[in-house]
Amino acid sequence: MSSHRKSYGQRAADHSNPAAQLLLHTIERKKSNLAVSVDLTKTSDFLKVIDVVGPYVCLIKTHIDILEDFTPDVIERLKLLSAKHDFVVFEDRKFADIGNTVALQYSSGVHKIASWSHITNAHPVPGPSVITGLASVGLPLGRGLLLLAQMSTEGSLATGSYTDDAVRMARAHREFVIGFIAQRRMDHVGTSPSSLPDGVEDFIILTPGVSLEMSGDSMGQQYRTPEKVILENGCDVIIVGRGIYGKGTGDALDVGCVALQAEKYRTEGWNAYLKRIGSTGPTS
Ligand code: S5P
């Protein structure tokens, strides 16, 4: 059976990487394929939104470097929230340098990303050394890596042979590369169905650029609905940012509204998945 017709729980068994297993089991346990991208610049807003959306998500995606009042205590509180609400943490660092540099950026500096983020991501542009550099730090810690095979933005250069080469790079490092940031499944790349037996490969596809209300922003972002992403394009996790918390920060942050939005996206994403695997009885 093709992996996108299997349940998340069944797919966990195909992975030996601990971060991939954790993500798939968390999705199954919480019946949520929703990831929230918390792109807020004040620690108080950042932690507040995570606490509110926590019950509805499988994963929280961070851009830790945009916090203007960052202190190491933020990480301790993020870890507590991760344990409280049972979600995976993904620092969206988009590494893109030589192996030695990315290894230092991943392990060191103020943020020490590898010490707390279960999953991170990298642009394939430097070639396979970006993976080996990050793996030298992340593999011993049980971390997982996503490659950016495609982007959601208008005019993205990550298309065609670039995308195909990203998939080939991932196939050569399956112990650490657990999937892709992409707009659709990647199974087709460089294979005929007969050359890729079932169970040989099961990359997890996390997809940003998701909104129920908007079609884009003023800076090139392009949105699609959860149903389009999960059902039509066979992706596994929807990543939603402003669709859930709007532009609100500080006093303007309406936590009741944020919770309702998170619940709505969780339901949309999960029902699209149930349709995809041919299960009846959507959740309401
Ligand atoms: O192609 C991409 C890849 C990523 S990781 N397009 C994206 O939008 N992202 C990230 O997803 C982006 O950095 C942001 O954190 C999030 C989308 O946020 P939203 O507010 O537009 O939903």
PDB file of C-alpha atoms in Angstrom, residues 4-224:
ATOM      1  CA  HIS A   4      -0.130   8.106   1.857  1.00  0.00           C
ATOM      2  CA  ARG A   5      -3.000   5.594   2.126  1.00  0.00           C
ATOM      3  CA  LYS A   6      -1.660   4.229   5.421  1.00  0.00           C
ATOM      4  CA  SER A   7      -2.486   5.612   8.836  1.00  0.00           C
ATOM      5  CA  TYR A   8       0.091   7.766  10.559  1.00  0.00           C
ATOM      6  CA  GLY A   9       0.450   5.109  13.227  1.00  0.00           C
ATOM      7  CA  GLN A  10       1.173   2.370  10.681  1.00  0.00           C
ATOM      8  CA  ARG A  11       3.767   4.588   9.059  1.00  0.00           C
ATOM      9  CA  ALA A  12       5.681   5.096  12.292  1.00  0.00           C
ATOM     10  CA  ALA A  13       6.872   1.504  12.009  1.00  0.00           C
ATOM     11  CA  ASP A  14       8.578   2.286   8.673  1.00  0.00           C
ATOM     12  CA  HIS A  15      10.888   4.785  10.350  1.00  0.00           C
ATOM     13  CA  SER A  16      13.925   4.116  12.470  1.00  0.00           C
ATOM     14  CA  ASN A  17      14.578   7.800  13.136  1.00  0.00           C
ATOM     15  CA  PRO A  18      13.266   8.701  16.635  1.00  0.00           C
ATOM     16  CA  ALA A  19      12.039  12.180  15.618  1.00  0.00           C
ATOM     17  CA  ALA A  20      10.006  10.724  12.724  1.00  0.00           C
ATOM     18  CA  GLN A  21       8.507   8.104  15.021  1.00  0.00           C
ATOM     19  CA  LEU A  22       7.704  10.734  17.646  1.00  0.00           C
ATOM     20  CA  LEU A  23       5.962  12.955  15.095  1.00  0.00           C
ATOM     21  CA  LEU A  24       3.889  10.159  13.533  1.00  0.00           C
ATOM     22  CA  HIS A  25       2.881   8.719  16.907  1.00  0.00           C
ATOM     23  CA  THR A  26       1.976  12.187  18.187  1.00  0.00           C
ATOM     24  CA  ILE A  27      -0.220  12.850  15.132  1.00  0.00           C
ATOM     25  CA  GLU A  28      -2.015   9.541  15.650  1.00  0.00           C
ATOM     26  CA  ARG A  29      -2.389   9.973  19.428  1.00  0.00           C
ATOM     27  CA  LYS A  30      -3.737  13.519  19.226  1.00  0.00           C
ATOM     28  CA  LYS A  31      -5.657  13.004  15.981  1.00  0.00           C
ATOM     29  CA  SER A  32      -4.060  16.163  14.667  1.00  0.00           C
ATOM     30  CA  ASN A  33      -1.948  16.836  11.590  1.00  0.00           C
ATOM     31  CA  LEU A  34      -1.871  20.536  12.432  1.00  0.00           C
ATOM     32  CA  ALA A  35       1.411  22.339  13.059  1.00  0.00           C
ATOM     33  CA  VAL A  36       1.273  25.942  14.194  1.00  0.00           C
ATOM     34  CA  SER A  37       4.030  28.309  13.155  1.00  0.00           C
ATOM     35  CA  VAL A  38       4.413  30.800  16.004  1.00  0.00           C
ATOM     36  CA  ASP A  39       6.087  33.732  14.291  1.00  0.00           C
ATOM     37  CA  LEU A  40       5.749  36.274  17.078  1.00  0.00           C
ATOM     38  CA  THR A  41       8.502  38.557  18.343  1.00  0.00           C
ATOM     39  CA  LYS A  42       7.644  38.921  22.044  1.00  0.00           C
ATOM     40  CA  THR A  43       8.289  35.999  24.372  1.00  0.00           C
ATOM     41  CA  SER A  44       5.034  36.557  26.278  1.00  0.00           C
ATOM     42  CA  ASP A  45       2.955  36.354  23.059  1.00  0.00           C
ATOM     43  CA  PHE A  46       4.986  33.416  21.794  1.00  0.00           C
ATOM     44  CA  LEU A  47       4.427  31.352  24.954  1.00  0.00           C
ATOM     45  CA  LYS A  48       0.795  32.425  25.279  1.00  0.00           C
ATOM     46  CA  VAL A  49      -0.101  31.290  21.758  1.00  0.00           C
ATOM     47  CA  ILE A  50       1.735  27.982  22.227  1.00  0.00           C
ATOM     48  CA  ASP A  51      -0.162  27.311  25.460  1.00  0.00           C
ATOM     49  CA  VAL A  52      -3.488  28.080  23.746  1.00  0.00           C
ATOM     50  CA  VAL A  53      -2.947  26.051  20.563  1.00  0.00           C
ATOM     51  CA  GLY A  54      -1.009  23.265  22.314  1.00  0.00           C
ATOM     52  CA  PRO A  55      -3.984  20.915  22.800  1.00  0.00           C
ATOM     53  CA  TYR A  56      -4.815  21.017  19.069  1.00  0.00           C
ATOM     54  CA  VAL A  57      -1.414  20.507  17.472  1.00  0.00           C
ATOM     55  CA  CYS A  58       1.044  17.723  16.752  1.00  0.00           C
ATOM     56  CA  LEU A  59       3.889  20.181  16.317  1.00  0.00           C
ATOM     57  CA  ILE A  60       4.955  23.737  17.105  1.00  0.00           C
ATOM     58  CA  LYS A  61       7.207  25.420  14.562  1.00  0.00           C
ATOM     59  CA  THR A  62       9.469  28.184  15.810  1.00  0.00           C
ATOM     60  CA  HIS A  63      11.697  30.938  14.424  1.00  0.00           C
ATOM     61  CA  ILE A  64      13.565  31.365  17.674  1.00  0.00           C
ATOM     62  CA  ASP A  65      15.804  34.125  16.248  1.00  0.00           C
ATOM     63  CA  ILE A  66      12.887  36.566  15.840  1.00  0.00           C
ATOM     64  CA  LEU A  67      12.256  36.772  19.605  1.00  0.00           C
ATOM     65  CA  GLU A  68      13.505  40.211  20.561  1.00  0.00           C
ATOM     66  CA  ASP A  69      13.600  39.425  24.293  1.00  0.00           C
ATOM     67  CA  PHE A  70      15.048  35.897  24.045  1.00  0.00           C
ATOM     68  CA  THR A  71      16.679  34.379  27.099  1.00  0.00           C
ATOM     69  CA  PRO A  72      17.609  30.707  27.636  1.00  0.00           C
ATOM     70  CA  ASP A  73      14.598  30.467  29.966  1.00  0.00           C
ATOM     71  CA  VAL A  74      12.334  30.587  26.878  1.00  0.00           C
ATOM     72  CA  ILE A  75      13.653  27.173  25.915  1.00  0.00           C
ATOM     73  CA  GLU A  76      12.935  25.726  29.349  1.00  0.00           C
ATOM     74  CA  ARG A  77       9.369  27.036  29.146  1.00  0.00           C
ATOM     75  CA  LEU A  78       8.946  25.740  25.600  1.00  0.00           C
ATOM     76  CA  LYS A  79      10.070  22.290  26.767  1.00  0.00           C
ATOM     77  CA  LEU A  80       7.552  22.399  29.639  1.00  0.00           C
ATOM     78  CA  LEU A  81       4.761  23.322  27.212  1.00  0.00           C
ATOM     79  CA  SER A  82       5.846  20.537  24.865  1.00  0.00           C
ATOM     80  CA  ALA A  83       5.537  18.041  27.730  1.00  0.00           C
ATOM     81  CA  LYS A  84       2.269  19.549  29.006  1.00  0.00           C
ATOM     82  CA  HIS A  85       0.511  19.482  25.633  1.00  0.00           C
ATOM     83  CA  ASP A  86       2.357  16.592  23.967  1.00  0.00           C
ATOM     84  CA  PHE A  87       3.721  18.248  20.835  1.00  0.00           C
ATOM     85  CA  VAL A  88       6.909  18.000  18.785  1.00  0.00           C
ATOM     86  CA  VAL A  89       9.163  21.049  18.332  1.00  0.00           C
ATOM     87  CA  PHE A  90      10.516  22.116  14.939  1.00  0.00           C
ATOM     88  CA  GLU A  91      12.917  25.063  14.720  1.00  0.00           C
ATOM     89  CA  ASP A  92      12.522  26.389  11.178  1.00  0.00           C
ATOM     90  CA  ARG A  93      16.166  27.443  10.862  1.00  0.00           C
ATOM     91  CA  LYS A  94      16.579  26.745   7.118  1.00  0.00           C
ATOM     92  CA  PHE A  95      20.302  25.984   7.322  1.00  0.00           C
ATOM     93  CA  ALA A  96      22.149  26.632   4.054  1.00  0.00           C
ATOM     94  CA  ASP A  97      25.942  26.736   4.515  1.00  0.00           C
ATOM     95  CA  ILE A  98      28.999  24.462   4.444  1.00  0.00           C
ATOM     96  CA  GLY A  99      28.898  21.418   6.715  1.00  0.00           C
ATOM     97  CA  ASN A 100      31.274  22.809   9.332  1.00  0.00           C
ATOM     98  CA  THR A 101      29.339  26.058   9.669  1.00  0.00           C
ATOM     99  CA  VAL A 102      25.888  24.492   9.880  1.00  0.00           C
ATOM    100  CA  ALA A 103      27.137  22.063  12.531  1.00  0.00           C
ATOM    101  CA  LEU A 104      28.247  25.059  14.639  1.00  0.00           C
ATOM    102  CA  GLN A 105      25.033  26.998  13.976  1.00  0.00           C
ATOM    103  CA  TYR A 106      22.989  23.941  14.963  1.00  0.00           C
ATOM    104  CA  SER A 107      24.880  23.061  18.150  1.00  0.00           C
ATOM    105  CA  SER A 108      26.143  26.397  19.457  1.00  0.00           C
ATOM    106  CA  GLY A 109      25.539  30.129  19.669  1.00  0.00           C
ATOM    107  CA  VAL A 110      22.829  31.615  21.835  1.00  0.00           C
ATOM    108  CA  HIS A 111      20.103  29.232  20.724  1.00  0.00           C
ATOM    109  CA  LYS A 112      21.759  25.763  20.824  1.00  0.00           C
ATOM    110  CA  ILE A 113      18.999  24.496  18.538  1.00  0.00           C
ATOM    111  CA  ALA A 114      20.011  20.836  18.518  1.00  0.00           C
ATOM    112  CA  SER A 115      19.627  20.620  22.289  1.00  0.00           C
ATOM    113  CA  TRP A 116      15.857  21.246  22.236  1.00  0.00           C
ATOM    114  CA  SER A 117      14.397  21.067  18.710  1.00  0.00           C
ATOM    115  CA  HIS A 118      13.310  17.570  17.671  1.00  0.00           C
ATOM    116  CA  ILE A 119      13.273  18.554  14.010  1.00  0.00           C
ATOM    117  CA  THR A 120      14.981  21.229  11.946  1.00  0.00           C
ATOM    118  CA  ASN A 121      15.303  21.960   8.231  1.00  0.00           C
ATOM    119  CA  ALA A 122      17.861  22.830   5.591  1.00  0.00           C
ATOM    120  CA  HIS A 123      18.001  24.143   2.058  1.00  0.00           C
ATOM    121  CA  PRO A 124      19.585  21.562  -0.271  1.00  0.00           C
ATOM    122  CA  VAL A 125      21.480  24.289  -2.111  1.00  0.00           C
ATOM    123  CA  PRO A 126      24.955  23.520  -0.633  1.00  0.00           C
ATOM    124  CA  GLY A 127      24.651  19.838  -1.617  1.00  0.00           C
ATOM    125  CA  PRO A 128      24.900  16.710   0.583  1.00  0.00           C
ATOM    126  CA  SER A 129      27.467  18.265   2.953  1.00  0.00           C
ATOM    127  CA  VAL A 130      24.713  20.322   4.580  1.00  0.00           C
ATOM    128  CA  ILE A 131      23.125  17.019   5.640  1.00  0.00           C
ATOM    129  CA  THR A 132      26.337  15.400   6.858  1.00  0.00           C
ATOM    130  CA  GLY A 133      27.267  18.541   8.807  1.00  0.00           C
ATOM    131  CA  LEU A 134      23.906  18.672  10.572  1.00  0.00           C
ATOM    132  CA  ALA A 135      23.791  14.896  11.051  1.00  0.00           C
ATOM    133  CA  SER A 136      27.116  14.970  12.898  1.00  0.00           C
ATOM    134  CA  VAL A 137      25.314  16.951  15.614  1.00  0.00           C
ATOM    135  CA  GLY A 138      21.707  15.799  15.297  1.00  0.00           C
ATOM    136  CA  LEU A 139      21.929  12.040  14.779  1.00  0.00           C
ATOM    137  CA  PRO A 140      23.516  11.231  18.162  1.00  0.00           C
ATOM    138  CA  LEU A 141      20.707  13.252  19.771  1.00  0.00           C
ATOM    139  CA  GLY A 142      17.949  11.430  17.870  1.00  0.00           C
ATOM    140  CA  ARG A 143      16.987  14.494  15.833  1.00  0.00           C
ATOM    141  CA  GLY A 144      15.461  14.577  12.346  1.00  0.00           C
ATOM    142  CA  LEU A 145      15.960  16.832   9.331  1.00  0.00           C
ATOM    143  CA  LEU A 146      13.569  18.093   6.668  1.00  0.00           C
ATOM    144  CA  LEU A 147      14.889  19.313   3.315  1.00  0.00           C
ATOM    145  CA  LEU A 148      13.174  22.237   1.621  1.00  0.00           C
ATOM    146  CA  ALA A 149      12.329  20.580  -1.695  1.00  0.00           C
ATOM    147  CA  GLN A 150       9.804  23.240  -2.690  1.00  0.00           C
ATOM    148  CA  MET A 151       8.609  26.553  -1.287  1.00  0.00           C
ATOM    149  CA  SER A 152       5.205  28.160  -1.039  1.00  0.00           C
ATOM    150  CA  THR A 153       6.308  31.520  -2.387  1.00  0.00           C
ATOM    151  CA  GLU A 154       5.568  33.035  -5.761  1.00  0.00           C
ATOM    152  CA  GLY A 155       8.515  32.647  -8.145  1.00  0.00           C
ATOM    153  CA  SER A 156      10.318  30.064  -5.967  1.00  0.00           C
ATOM    154  CA  LEU A 157      13.440  28.605  -7.618  1.00  0.00           C
ATOM    155  CA  ALA A 158      12.968  25.296  -5.793  1.00  0.00           C
ATOM    156  CA  THR A 159      11.257  23.525  -8.675  1.00  0.00           C
ATOM    157  CA  GLY A 160      11.975  20.902 -11.345  1.00  0.00           C
ATOM    158  CA  SER A 161      15.407  19.300 -11.217  1.00  0.00           C
ATOM    159  CA  TYR A 162      16.278  21.157  -7.985  1.00  0.00           C
ATOM    160  CA  THR A 163      13.350  19.478  -6.254  1.00  0.00           C
ATOM    161  CA  ASP A 164      14.246  16.097  -7.769  1.00  0.00           C
ATOM    162  CA  ASP A 165      17.854  16.440  -6.594  1.00  0.00           C
ATOM    163  CA  ALA A 166      16.635  17.287  -3.088  1.00  0.00           C
ATOM    164  CA  VAL A 167      14.759  13.978  -3.056  1.00  0.00           C
ATOM    165  CA  ARG A 168      17.843  12.086  -4.250  1.00  0.00           C
ATOM    166  CA  MET A 169      19.931  13.728  -1.517  1.00  0.00           C
ATOM    167  CA  ALA A 170      17.345  12.697   1.065  1.00  0.00           C
ATOM    168  CA  ARG A 171      17.265   9.105  -0.208  1.00  0.00           C
ATOM    169  CA  ALA A 172      21.011   8.874   0.329  1.00  0.00           C
ATOM    170  CA  HIS A 173      20.615   9.989   3.987  1.00  0.00           C
ATOM    171  CA  ARG A 174      17.429   8.349   5.136  1.00  0.00           C
ATOM    172  CA  GLU A 175      18.702   7.787   8.666  1.00  0.00           C
ATOM    173  CA  PHE A 176      18.579  11.561   9.288  1.00  0.00           C
ATOM    174  CA  VAL A 177      16.389  13.101   6.571  1.00  0.00           C
ATOM    175  CA  ILE A 178      12.847  12.239   7.602  1.00  0.00           C
ATOM    176  CA  GLY A 179      10.976  14.243   5.013  1.00  0.00           C
ATOM    177  CA  PHE A 180      10.460  17.495   3.183  1.00  0.00           C
ATOM    178  CA  ILE A 181       9.015  20.916   3.345  1.00  0.00           C
ATOM    179  CA  ALA A 182       7.115  20.704   0.085  1.00  0.00           C
ATOM    180  CA  GLN A 183       3.816  21.422  -1.575  1.00  0.00           C
ATOM    181  CA  ARG A 184       3.044  17.826  -2.552  1.00  0.00           C
ATOM    182  CA  ARG A 185       4.234  14.243  -2.128  1.00  0.00           C
ATOM    183  CA  MET A 186       7.597  13.428  -3.638  1.00  0.00           C
ATOM    184  CA  ASP A 187       7.200   9.690  -4.348  1.00  0.00           C
ATOM    185  CA  HIS A 188       7.222  10.149  -8.099  1.00  0.00           C
ATOM    186  CA  VAL A 189      10.744  11.569  -8.300  1.00  0.00           C
ATOM    187  CA  GLY A 190      13.135   9.501 -10.390  1.00  0.00           C
ATOM    188  CA  THR A 191      11.227   6.270 -10.015  1.00  0.00           C
ATOM    189  CA  SER A 192       8.675   4.202 -11.767  1.00  0.00           C
ATOM    190  CA  PRO A 193       6.152   2.637  -9.366  1.00  0.00           C
ATOM    191  CA  SER A 194       7.761  -0.785  -9.905  1.00  0.00           C
ATOM    192  CA  SER A 195      11.249   0.427  -9.001  1.00  0.00           C
ATOM    193  CA  LEU A 196      10.140   1.601  -5.580  1.00  0.00           C
ATOM    194  CA  PRO A 197       8.628  -1.274  -3.598  1.00  0.00           C
ATOM    195  CA  ASP A 198       6.173  -0.496  -0.822  1.00  0.00           C
ATOM    196  CA  GLY A 199       7.809   0.365   2.453  1.00  0.00           C
ATOM    197  CA  VAL A 200      11.144   1.280   0.901  1.00  0.00           C
ATOM    198  CA  GLU A 201      10.657   4.969   1.408  1.00  0.00           C
ATOM    199  CA  ASP A 202       8.249   7.041   3.436  1.00  0.00           C
ATOM    200  CA  PHE A 203       9.151  10.687   3.641  1.00  0.00           C
ATOM    201  CA  ILE A 204       6.921  12.903   5.786  1.00  0.00           C
ATOM    202  CA  ILE A 205       5.697  15.998   3.938  1.00  0.00           C
ATOM    203  CA  LEU A 206       5.144  19.152   5.995  1.00  0.00           C
ATOM    204  CA  THR A 207       3.429  21.911   4.057  1.00  0.00           C
ATOM    205  CA  PRO A 208       3.335  25.636   4.808  1.00  0.00           C
ATOM    206  CA  GLY A 209       1.253  28.175   2.914  1.00  0.00           C
ATOM    207  CA  VAL A 210      -2.068  27.014   4.378  1.00  0.00           C
ATOM    208  CA  SER A 211      -5.075  29.196   5.059  1.00  0.00           C
ATOM    209  CA  LEU A 212      -8.837  28.820   4.921  1.00  0.00           C
ATOM    210  CA  GLU A 213      -9.499  32.514   4.387  1.00  0.00           C
ATOM    211  CA  MET A 214      -6.579  34.069   2.525  1.00  0.00           C
ATOM    212  CA  SER A 215      -5.038  33.321  -0.874  1.00  0.00           C
ATOM    213  CA  GLY A 216      -1.775  35.128  -0.180  1.00  0.00           C
ATOM    214  CA  ASP A 217      -0.098  38.063   1.542  1.00  0.00           C
ATOM    215  CA  SER A 218       1.581  41.201   0.188  1.00  0.00           C
ATOM    216  CA  MET A 219       5.031  39.574   0.236  1.00  0.00           C
ATOM    217  CA  GLY A 220       4.693  36.617  -2.097  1.00  0.00           C
ATOM    218  CA  GLN A 221       3.206  34.024   0.241  1.00  0.00           C
ATOM    219  CA  GLN A 222       0.651  31.749  -1.484  1.00  0.00           C
ATOM    220  CA  TYR A 223      -2.003  29.840   0.464  1.00  0.00           C
ATOM    221  CA  ARG A 224      -4.017  26.701  -0.171  1.00  0.00           C
TER     222      ARG A 224
END
